[in-house]
Each structure stands twice: as structure tokens, then as C-alpha cells.
CSV table of C-alpha atoms and ligand atoms in Angstrom, one decimal:
chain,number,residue,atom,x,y,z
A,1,UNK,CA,-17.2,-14.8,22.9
A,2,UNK,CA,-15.0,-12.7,20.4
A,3,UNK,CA,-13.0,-14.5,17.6
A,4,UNK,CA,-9.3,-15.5,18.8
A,5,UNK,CA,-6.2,-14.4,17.2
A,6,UNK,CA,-4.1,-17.2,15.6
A,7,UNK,CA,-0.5,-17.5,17.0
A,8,UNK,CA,1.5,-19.3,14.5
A,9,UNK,CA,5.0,-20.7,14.6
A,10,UNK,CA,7.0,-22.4,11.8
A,11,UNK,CA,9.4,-24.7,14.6
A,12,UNK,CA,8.4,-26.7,17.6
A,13,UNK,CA,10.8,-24.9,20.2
A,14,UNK,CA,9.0,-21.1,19.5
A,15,UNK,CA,5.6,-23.2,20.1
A,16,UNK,CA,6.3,-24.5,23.4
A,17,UNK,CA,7.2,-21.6,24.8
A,18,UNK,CA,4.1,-19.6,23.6
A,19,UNK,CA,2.1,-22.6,25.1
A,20,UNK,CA,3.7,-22.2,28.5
A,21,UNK,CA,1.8,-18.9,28.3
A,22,UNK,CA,-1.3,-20.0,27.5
A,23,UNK,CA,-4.3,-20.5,30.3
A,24,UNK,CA,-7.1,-22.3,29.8
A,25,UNK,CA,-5.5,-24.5,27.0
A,26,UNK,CA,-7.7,-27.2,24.9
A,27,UNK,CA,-6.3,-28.7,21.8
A,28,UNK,CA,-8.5,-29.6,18.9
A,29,UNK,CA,-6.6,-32.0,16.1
A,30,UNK,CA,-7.7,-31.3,12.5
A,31,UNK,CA,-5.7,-33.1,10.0
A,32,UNK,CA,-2.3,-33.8,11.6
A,33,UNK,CA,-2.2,-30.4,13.6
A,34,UNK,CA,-2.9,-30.0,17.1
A,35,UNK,CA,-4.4,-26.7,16.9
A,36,UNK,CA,-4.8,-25.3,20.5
A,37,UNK,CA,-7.1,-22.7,22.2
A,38,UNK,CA,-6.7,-20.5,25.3
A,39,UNK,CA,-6.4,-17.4,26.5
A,40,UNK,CA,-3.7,-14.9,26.9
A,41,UNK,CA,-3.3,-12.0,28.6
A,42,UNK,CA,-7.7,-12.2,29.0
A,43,UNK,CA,-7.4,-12.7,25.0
A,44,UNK,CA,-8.7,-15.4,23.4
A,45,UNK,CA,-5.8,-17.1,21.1
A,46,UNK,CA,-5.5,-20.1,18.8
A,47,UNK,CA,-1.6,-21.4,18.8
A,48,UNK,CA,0.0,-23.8,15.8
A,49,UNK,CA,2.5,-24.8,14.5
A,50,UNK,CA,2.3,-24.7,10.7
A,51,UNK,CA,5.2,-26.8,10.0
A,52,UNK,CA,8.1,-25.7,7.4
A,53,UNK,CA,7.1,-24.4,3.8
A,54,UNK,CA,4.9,-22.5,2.3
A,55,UNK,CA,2.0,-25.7,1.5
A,56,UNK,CA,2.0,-26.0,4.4
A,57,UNK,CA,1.8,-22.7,6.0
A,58,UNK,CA,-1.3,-21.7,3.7
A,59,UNK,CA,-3.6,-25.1,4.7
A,60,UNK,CA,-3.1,-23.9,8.1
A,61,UNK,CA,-4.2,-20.8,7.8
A,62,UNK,CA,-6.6,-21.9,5.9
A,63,UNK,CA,-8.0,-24.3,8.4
A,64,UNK,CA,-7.9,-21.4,10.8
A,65,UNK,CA,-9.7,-19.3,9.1
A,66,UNK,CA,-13.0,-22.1,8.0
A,67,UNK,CA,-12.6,-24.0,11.6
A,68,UNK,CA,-11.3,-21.9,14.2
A,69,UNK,CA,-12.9,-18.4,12.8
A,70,UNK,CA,-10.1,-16.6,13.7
A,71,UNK,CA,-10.3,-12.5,13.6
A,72,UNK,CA,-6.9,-11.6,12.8
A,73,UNK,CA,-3.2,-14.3,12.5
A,74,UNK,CA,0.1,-13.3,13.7
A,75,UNK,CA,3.1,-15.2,12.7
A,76,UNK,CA,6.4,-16.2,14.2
A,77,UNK,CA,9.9,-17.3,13.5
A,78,UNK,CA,13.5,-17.1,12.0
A,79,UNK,CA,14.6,-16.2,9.3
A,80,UNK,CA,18.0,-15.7,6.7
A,81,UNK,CA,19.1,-11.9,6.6
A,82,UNK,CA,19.6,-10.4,3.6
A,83,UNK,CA,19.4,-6.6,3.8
A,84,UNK,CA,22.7,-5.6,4.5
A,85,UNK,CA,22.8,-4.6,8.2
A,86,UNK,CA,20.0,-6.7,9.5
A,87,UNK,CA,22.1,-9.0,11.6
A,88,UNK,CA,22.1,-12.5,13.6
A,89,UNK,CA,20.0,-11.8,16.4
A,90,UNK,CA,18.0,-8.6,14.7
A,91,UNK,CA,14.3,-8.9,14.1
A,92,UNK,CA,12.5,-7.9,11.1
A,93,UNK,CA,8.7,-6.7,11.6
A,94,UNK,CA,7.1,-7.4,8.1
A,95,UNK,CA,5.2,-4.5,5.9
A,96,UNK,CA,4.8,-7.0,3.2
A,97,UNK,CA,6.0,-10.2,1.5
A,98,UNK,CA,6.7,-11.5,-2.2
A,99,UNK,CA,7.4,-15.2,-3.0
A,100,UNK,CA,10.7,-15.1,-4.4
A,101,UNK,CA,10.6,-19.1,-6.3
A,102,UNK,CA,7.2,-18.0,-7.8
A,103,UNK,CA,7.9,-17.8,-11.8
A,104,UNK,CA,5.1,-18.0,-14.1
A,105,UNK,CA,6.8,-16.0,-17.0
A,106,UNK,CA,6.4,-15.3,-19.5
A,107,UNK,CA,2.8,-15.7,-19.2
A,108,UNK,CA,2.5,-13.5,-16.1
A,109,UNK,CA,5.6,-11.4,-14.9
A,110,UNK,CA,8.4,-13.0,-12.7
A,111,UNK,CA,6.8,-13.0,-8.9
A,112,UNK,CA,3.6,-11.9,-10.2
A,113,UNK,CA,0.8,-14.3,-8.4
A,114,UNK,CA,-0.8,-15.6,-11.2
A,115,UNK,CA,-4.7,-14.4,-11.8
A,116,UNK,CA,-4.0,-11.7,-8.5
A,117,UNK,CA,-2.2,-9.0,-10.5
A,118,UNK,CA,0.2,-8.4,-7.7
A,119,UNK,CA,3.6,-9.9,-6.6
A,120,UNK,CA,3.1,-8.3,-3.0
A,121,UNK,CA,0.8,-9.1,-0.1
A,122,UNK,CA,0.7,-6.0,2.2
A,123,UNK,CA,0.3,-6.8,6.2
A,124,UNK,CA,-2.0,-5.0,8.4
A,125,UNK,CA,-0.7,-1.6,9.4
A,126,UNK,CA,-2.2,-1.8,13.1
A,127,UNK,CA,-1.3,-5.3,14.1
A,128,UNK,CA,2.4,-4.5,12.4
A,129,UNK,CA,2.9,-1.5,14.3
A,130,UNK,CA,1.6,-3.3,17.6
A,131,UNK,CA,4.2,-5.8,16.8
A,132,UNK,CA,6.8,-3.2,16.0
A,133,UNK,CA,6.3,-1.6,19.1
A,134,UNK,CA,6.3,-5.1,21.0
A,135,UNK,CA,9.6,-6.5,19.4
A,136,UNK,CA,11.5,-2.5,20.1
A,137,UNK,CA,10.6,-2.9,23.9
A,138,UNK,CA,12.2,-6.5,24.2
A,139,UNK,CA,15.4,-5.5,22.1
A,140,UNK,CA,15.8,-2.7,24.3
A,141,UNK,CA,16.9,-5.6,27.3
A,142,UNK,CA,17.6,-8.9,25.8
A,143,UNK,CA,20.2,-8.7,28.8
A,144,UNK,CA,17.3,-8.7,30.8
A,145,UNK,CA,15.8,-11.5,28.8
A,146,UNK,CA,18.1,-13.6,27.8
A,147,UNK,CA,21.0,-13.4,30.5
A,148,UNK,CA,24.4,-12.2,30.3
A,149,UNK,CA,25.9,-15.4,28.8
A,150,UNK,CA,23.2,-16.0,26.2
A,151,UNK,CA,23.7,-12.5,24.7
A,152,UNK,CA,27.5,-12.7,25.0
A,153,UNK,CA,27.5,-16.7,23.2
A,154,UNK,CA,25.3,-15.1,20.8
A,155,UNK,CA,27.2,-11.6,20.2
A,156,UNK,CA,23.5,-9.8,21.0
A,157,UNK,CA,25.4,-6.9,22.3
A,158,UNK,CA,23.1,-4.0,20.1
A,159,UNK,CA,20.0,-6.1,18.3
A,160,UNK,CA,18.5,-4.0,16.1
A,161,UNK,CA,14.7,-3.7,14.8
A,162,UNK,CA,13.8,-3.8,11.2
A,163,UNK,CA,10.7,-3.3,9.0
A,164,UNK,CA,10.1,-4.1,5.5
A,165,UNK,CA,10.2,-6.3,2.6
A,166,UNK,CA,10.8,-10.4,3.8
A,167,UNK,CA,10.4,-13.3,0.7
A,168,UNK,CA,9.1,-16.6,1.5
A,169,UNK,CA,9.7,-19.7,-0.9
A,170,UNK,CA,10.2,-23.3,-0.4
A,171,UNK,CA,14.3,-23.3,0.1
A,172,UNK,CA,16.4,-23.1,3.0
A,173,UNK,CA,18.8,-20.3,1.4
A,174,UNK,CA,22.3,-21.4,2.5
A,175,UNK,CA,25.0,-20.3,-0.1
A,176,UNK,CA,26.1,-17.0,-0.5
A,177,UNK,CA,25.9,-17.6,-4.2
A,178,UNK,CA,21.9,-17.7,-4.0
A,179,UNK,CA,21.5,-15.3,-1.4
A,180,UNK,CA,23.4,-12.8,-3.1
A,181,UNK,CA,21.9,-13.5,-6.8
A,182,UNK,CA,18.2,-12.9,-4.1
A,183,UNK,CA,19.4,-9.3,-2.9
A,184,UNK,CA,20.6,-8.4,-6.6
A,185,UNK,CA,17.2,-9.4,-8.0
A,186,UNK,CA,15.1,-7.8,-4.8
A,187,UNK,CA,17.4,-5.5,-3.5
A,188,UNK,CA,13.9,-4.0,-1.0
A,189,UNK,CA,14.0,-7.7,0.7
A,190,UNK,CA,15.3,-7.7,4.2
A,191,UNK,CA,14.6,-11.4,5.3
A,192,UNK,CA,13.9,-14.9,3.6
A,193,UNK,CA,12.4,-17.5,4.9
A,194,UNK,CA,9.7,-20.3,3.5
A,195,UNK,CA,6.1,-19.4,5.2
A,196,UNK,CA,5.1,-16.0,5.0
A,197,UNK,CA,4.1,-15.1,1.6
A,198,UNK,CA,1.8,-18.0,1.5
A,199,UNK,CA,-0.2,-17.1,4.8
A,200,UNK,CA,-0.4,-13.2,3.9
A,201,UNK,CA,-2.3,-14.4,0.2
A,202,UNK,CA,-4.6,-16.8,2.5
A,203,UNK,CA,-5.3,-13.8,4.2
A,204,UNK,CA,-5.8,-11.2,1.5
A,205,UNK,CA,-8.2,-13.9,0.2
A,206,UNK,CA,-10.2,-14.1,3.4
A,207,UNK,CA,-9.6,-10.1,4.4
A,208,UNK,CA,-7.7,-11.2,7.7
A,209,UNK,CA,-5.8,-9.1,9.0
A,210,UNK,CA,-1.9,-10.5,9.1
A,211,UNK,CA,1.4,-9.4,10.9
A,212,UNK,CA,4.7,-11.2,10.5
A,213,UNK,CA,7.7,-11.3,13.1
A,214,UNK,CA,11.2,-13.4,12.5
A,215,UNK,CA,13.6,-13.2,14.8
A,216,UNK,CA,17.4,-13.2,12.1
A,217,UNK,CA,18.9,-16.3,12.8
A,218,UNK,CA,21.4,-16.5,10.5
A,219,UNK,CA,22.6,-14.4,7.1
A,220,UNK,CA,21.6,-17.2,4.4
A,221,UNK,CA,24.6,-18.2,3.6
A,222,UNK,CA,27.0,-21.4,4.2
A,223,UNK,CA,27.3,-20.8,8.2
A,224,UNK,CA,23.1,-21.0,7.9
A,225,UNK,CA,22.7,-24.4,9.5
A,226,UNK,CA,25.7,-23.7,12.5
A,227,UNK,CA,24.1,-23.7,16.0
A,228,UNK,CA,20.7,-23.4,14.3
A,229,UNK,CA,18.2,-25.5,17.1
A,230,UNK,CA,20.6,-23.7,20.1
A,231,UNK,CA,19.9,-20.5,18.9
A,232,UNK,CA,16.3,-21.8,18.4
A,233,UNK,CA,16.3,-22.6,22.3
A,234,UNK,CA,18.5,-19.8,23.5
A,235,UNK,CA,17.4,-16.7,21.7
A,236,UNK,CA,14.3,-17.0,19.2
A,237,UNK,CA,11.9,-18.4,21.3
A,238,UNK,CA,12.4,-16.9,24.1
A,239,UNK,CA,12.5,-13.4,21.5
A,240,UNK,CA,9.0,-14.8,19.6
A,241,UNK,CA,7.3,-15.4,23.5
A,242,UNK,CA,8.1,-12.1,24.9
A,243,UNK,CA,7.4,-10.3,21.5
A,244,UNK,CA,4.1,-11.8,21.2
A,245,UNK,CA,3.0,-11.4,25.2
A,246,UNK,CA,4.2,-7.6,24.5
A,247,UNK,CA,1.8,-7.7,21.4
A,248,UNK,CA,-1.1,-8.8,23.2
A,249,UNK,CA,-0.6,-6.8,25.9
A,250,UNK,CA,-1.1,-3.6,23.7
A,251,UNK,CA,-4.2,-4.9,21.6
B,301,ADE,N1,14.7,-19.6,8.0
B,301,ADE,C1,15.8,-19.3,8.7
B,301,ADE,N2,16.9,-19.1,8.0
B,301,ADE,C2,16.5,-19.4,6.7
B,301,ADE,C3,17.2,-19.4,5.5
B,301,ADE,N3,18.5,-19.2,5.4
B,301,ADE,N4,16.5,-19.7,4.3
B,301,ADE,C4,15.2,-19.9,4.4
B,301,ADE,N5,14.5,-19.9,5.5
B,301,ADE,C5,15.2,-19.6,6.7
């Protein structure tokens, strides 16, 4: 049987619905993850929730990479816009990531991963432009997704696709202070959120290749927490579902 591709999702509501997908479904506990296997579109696919942060993001990759074997990870979620223009409601297709808390100076430079010589984990360039292409095709109808009212409530009137730069560290950026001081210091970031950088090193260390989809749910700043869990339930899961069936489809 081929290796599966690992589906992961930072928040429980994005999980469910990619289950709901899934045929064939087993789940496998290691640690305190339910890891769980089936197929999708004929694919094989291990889904998990990695849980919120980036320690926690890299042991499950990790543990999907030395128990589950998978051939290539995929991950999905929200995110803080920073990059001015990316919107509530936009989606930002990762080229590559930086932890933005990492500070090591002055032995090593500011973001610099310490004994890696780099600050910057690249994604794959095939699995991010299947993603690309996936996420463009569901933003062109989210009316046809979502309903009228949902993309009214939610102002989803001309959701735009963006592809770039997103930082990961272990804080949920809600000031404008900090997330302005963020776009001064790393003015290439579109997105922040607190997983990614830490699964794309686990995968430059193990030569996976990695794509990254985050669906902008809010613009880091003091509105972040405001109808968080029902845009959760109205838009990005629904979003990180379709994207990812539209991924698979294409692979
Ligand atoms: N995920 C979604 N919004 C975020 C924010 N403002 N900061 C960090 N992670 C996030």
C-alpha cells in the first residue's frame, strides 16, 4: 500500500469536518492523539489534530513521520493577517515560514535556528501549488459554499488568495501594538499563527515534503478573539474541508 499523506489541523471544529470525509476510518492513539487513518478521494490519509503551539505541532509531526510513515504532511488552519491587504476571510498558501519568538542572539542572529544556518523553512513547491490551485477554486464560490448569509455575516463578498511568508511562535498576537512592531521587523510576513514553523523544520529534518494552508481569521489585533469559534464553524472549516478534498483531488 503507498504511504498516506498526513492532514493536520491545529482546532477541533476544522478536524471534524475533514473526518466526515474520510472512508474507511480507524484511529490509532499514540500518546494523547487520536491519530486516524482512511482514505480519501481513493488516497490513503492520516488526519490529526496537533493541538495549539508549536511543541506541540513538531511531536506530531514527528510521531507521523517514525509511526505512521507518512510520504508527504499538509497542514490546516487560521491564522492573524498581517500583510496589508490579506483580509478576514482571505487564505494564505505558504512558500515558507520563520519563527518569529525564536532569539538566540547574539550567539546566532535574531530568527536564525540555532546549529541550521537558516531562519526560513521553504515548503514544497508541488504540494503548494496543488494547494494554491485547490484554495483559488473554492474562493471563486464561497457563495456556493458557504450560503448567502454566512458570506454576508462574515463580509466574504471578494476573498482573496495569498502566497508567501507566514511566522509561527507560541503567542496568540492580539494587540495592534505587537502585530505592528511583527510587520516592521518582517515586513515579507503575510500571516501569524503558532504551528507552522515548527512542522516545516520536522520536515526539512526528515525530507518530507510540507504545504501550509490558513484560512485569515482575524488581523492580530484587539478584535482577534471576537466571534473566533463561529467563524471556526461557519467559514474556516468548511474553507480547510473543501480546500483540502480539492487538493487531493488534483494529486
Ligand atoms: N491564529 C489565528 N489568529 C491568530 C493570531 N492573531 N495570533 C496567533 N495565531 C493565530
Amino acid at each position: 500500500m503507498s504511504q498516506p499523506l498526513a492532514i493536520i489541523s491545529a482546532m477541533e471544529g476544522e478536524l471534524r469536518a475533514i473526518l466526515e470525509q474520510l472512508t474507511h476510518q480507524e484511529m490509532v492513539r499514540v500518546g494523547p492523539r487520536d491519530f486516524w487513518r482512511g482514505h480519501w478521494h481513493g488516497q490513503p490519509v492520516v488526519a490529526v489534530l496537533s493541538r495549539i503551539g508549536k511543541v506541540a505541532a513538531a511531536t506530531t509531526a514527528t510521531v507521523l513521520v517514525e509511526r505512521f510513515a507518512v510520504s508527504r504532511m499538509v497542514f490546516t488552519g487560521v491564522a492573524g493577517g498581517l500583510g496589508s491587504g490579506v483580509a478576514v476571510g482571505d487564505v494564505v498558501v505558504a512558500k515558507r515560514f520563520l519563527q518569529h519568538d525564536l532569539d538566540a542572539s547574539p550567539l546566532f542572529p535574531r530568527f536564525e535556528v540555532p546549529l541550521y544556518g537558516r531562519s526560513h523553512f521553504d515548503t514544497d513547491e508541488r504540494l503548494g501549488s496543488a494547494l494554491a490551485q485547490a484554495a483559488q477554486t473554492v474562493l471563486a464560490d464561497v457563495v456556493g459554499l458557504l450560503g448567502e448569509l454566512a458570506v454576508r455575516e462574515f463580509s466574504l463578498t471578494a476573498p482573496r488568495l495569498h502566497r508567501g511568508l507566514i511566522i509561527s511562535g507560541d503567542r496568540f498576537v492580539s494587540s495592534t501594538r505587537e502585530s505592528v512592531a511583527l510587520q516592521q521587523t518582517l515586513p515579507d510576513a503575510l500571516a501569524v499563527e503558532m504551528e507552522g514553523a515548527a512542522v516545516a523544520q520536522v520536515c526539512h529534518d526528515y525530507g518530507i515534503p510540507f504545504a501550509a494552508v490558513r484560512t485569515i481569521s482575524d488581523r492580530a489585533d484587539e478584535g482577534a478573539h471576537r466571534d473566533f469559534k463561529r467563524f471556526m464553524d461557519h467559514v474556516a472549516s468548511r474553507y480547510s474541508a473543501a480546500i483540502i478534498s480539492e487538493m487531493l483531488r488534483r494529486l
